[in-house]
Amino acid sequence: MPSKRPTLFFLLFPFLLSISRSFPTPVNSSRTLSLHKSKLHFDDQSLTLLWPLPAQYTFGNQTLTVDPNLSLVLSGNGGASGIVKEAVQRYKDLIFKHSSKVPSTSGVVYDIQKLSIIVQSDNEELQLGVDESYSLLVGKNDEHSIIGEATIEANSVYGALRGLETLSQLCVFDYGAKTVLVSKAPWFIQDKPRFEYRGLSLDTSRHYYPIDVIKQVIESMSYAKLNVLHWHIIDEESFPLEVPRYPKLWKGAYSKWERYTVEDAQEIVSYAKMRGINVMAEVDVPGHAESWGKGYPDLWPSPSCREPLDISKNFTFDVISGILAGMREIFPFKFFHLGGDEVNTDCWNSTPHVKQWLQDRNMTVKDGYQYFVLKAQEIALSLNWTPVNWEETFNTFPSKLNPQTVVHNWLGPGVCPKAVAKGFRCIFSNQGVWYLDHLDVPWNETYYAEPLEGIKDASEQRLVLGGEVCMWSETADTSDVQQTIWPRAAAAAERLWSDREATSAPDTKLSALNRLEYFRCLLNRRGVAAAPVRNQYARRPPIGAGSCYDQ
């Protein structure tokens, strides 16, 4: 069994701290190396331009040059992983985008010439709870240092990916020198996520997003260390996904050009895995399903009652079983979202055959809602999926839900405390702060929203898996989705990754704002259309000329 912590950093970290003040003191500087452990002190010297903030780190006062022909040494059981190799090339393309165009200068000796990556495990399975911790050491190999330039060590390939992202943020191209620099070296970083579930939902029913746009969203998620794409594929407005067992379902797509084939979905899952991101699919039942009946009208209780789905017919549950069975072959993630929200059962009572079916079983429409949700859960569980349901199911019949159910909060605060008190796991997505289509929510309200608010017991806190920002698409499409997501999604991403103490102290607001504005500009440099941070109305463009760094 590999160590639970990266061994190199664990062994060296105390020694590195003991020698950290041996580096020369810069002119007009009051300190040479600052240890930050779960707390950020902000001033011009110590502002750490990393997002999200690492758990523990030290830095110095040196500026180091990075060789554009950086050599790579891979070791450990997982060092030869294709996931790591592809990620290294991806990040080299980002880091050296400009310097690769500069003619090479013979005789130049760079401070950092080698990147070593040590991965302890060769297990590439991606699931919730995979070890994403890593250690990162960056320093000049000279008489003052015991480390060899840049070294990442992780227990899993996915920890190595997180370390590469941090390294890429340390590397900045200097336009004057035409070379990549690492400032404030040496860096010693030991990092791990606070929560195991750090999600972004994307709604492709209200507006269709081409495959390349979904990939762009996934790529940008990796920059903020988010690790779950909740794919809200279908809803009442459209059914764009191919289901081979029921091929008429995607007649519910907006058009024949706005569809996803099975191969498209597999490609998205594979693309996300290479970036350490799980994909959780959602089939929202029994409401939000009107589009199903465009291909199979028998799923509607009647032409005038198109949702909820017809509870009285075995065919309804056969179709749900067929959809989930087909999706199980595409989505390996252990969680599957079954929706269950906003179910208006009035027209069940006004549809004679459904009303009679309920009466024959001494069921009210509320009982029917419970019956439908629980039957859908049984189907998911039979496919070895853990069911996730929106909070209305918990609010309505908590004692009847399967104990494995993950309750997904959205209506407001206070739900996760109630859910975990009853032993359920919970995902935090309070719409007042983490719904990205709520364009009037400022960055700081997103940033300071706390998933553990109101939960004091440590065992109950562990039942909160994390949280998710939600990108509903009634008013967003390909033209503006990225600037609606970013930078506010990054504010939630740091809440979910970084230590609570480091992001919650009263003196963090200005430093967090400065770092988030820098990260927004980093996203722009990487081609992500992130909007200005301090917009009063999210995704609004700038109102005049100016620098990205003066928002």
XYZ file of N, CA, C and O in Angstrom, residues 66 68 98-103 105 110 173-181:
76
model
N 13.266 29.462 -16.280
C 12.827 28.102 -16.581
C 13.177 27.775 -18.030
O 12.855 28.528 -18.955
N 12.901 26.469 -21.575
C 11.787 26.087 -22.456
C 11.891 24.644 -22.944
O 10.889 24.061 -23.373
N 4.698 31.409 -25.275
C 5.425 32.521 -25.885
C 6.896 32.186 -26.114
O 7.448 32.475 -27.176
N 7.505 31.577 -25.126
C 8.948 31.324 -25.237
C 9.265 30.309 -26.314
O 10.386 30.275 -26.839
N 8.282 29.487 -26.699
C 8.536 28.528 -27.774
C 8.723 29.228 -29.116
O 9.271 28.659 -30.058
N 8.287 30.483 -29.203
C 8.423 31.246 -30.440
C 9.716 32.051 -30.496
O 10.041 32.645 -31.512
N 10.424 32.103 -29.365
C 11.650 32.891 -29.284
C 12.826 32.033 -29.743
O 12.965 30.881 -29.306
N 13.683 32.539 -30.628
C 14.846 31.756 -31.076
C 15.699 31.327 -29.888
O 15.942 32.091 -28.957
N 18.774 30.471 -27.595
C 20.071 31.147 -27.414
C 21.060 30.139 -26.845
O 20.871 29.642 -25.725
N 19.777 27.893 -17.666
C 18.550 28.195 -16.939
C 18.616 27.614 -15.527
O 19.249 26.583 -15.284
N 5.528 34.243 -17.987
C 6.400 34.697 -19.075
C 6.761 36.161 -18.887
O 5.885 37.008 -18.693
N 8.067 36.458 -18.929
C 8.571 37.826 -18.858
C 8.795 38.328 -20.281
O 9.658 37.816 -20.997
N 8.005 39.319 -20.692
C 8.061 39.785 -22.077
C 9.362 40.520 -22.383
O 9.813 40.516 -23.526
N 9.965 41.139 -21.361
C 11.227 41.824 -21.586
C 12.374 40.863 -21.801
O 13.144 40.978 -22.764
N 12.475 39.885 -20.908
C 13.553 38.891 -21.008
C 13.211 37.775 -21.988
O 14.083 36.989 -22.354
N 11.929 37.699 -22.382
C 11.449 36.651 -23.282
C 11.773 35.256 -22.755
O 12.237 34.376 -23.471
N 11.500 35.096 -21.469
C 11.712 33.796 -20.836
C 10.690 33.608 -19.728
O 10.077 34.576 -19.247
N 10.486 32.375 -19.325
C 9.553 32.050 -18.245
C 10.285 32.147 -16.922
O 11.393 31.619 -16.768
N 9.650 32.809 -15.963
C 10.246 33.018 -14.650
C 9.352 32.427 -13.564
O 8.134 32.380 -13.701
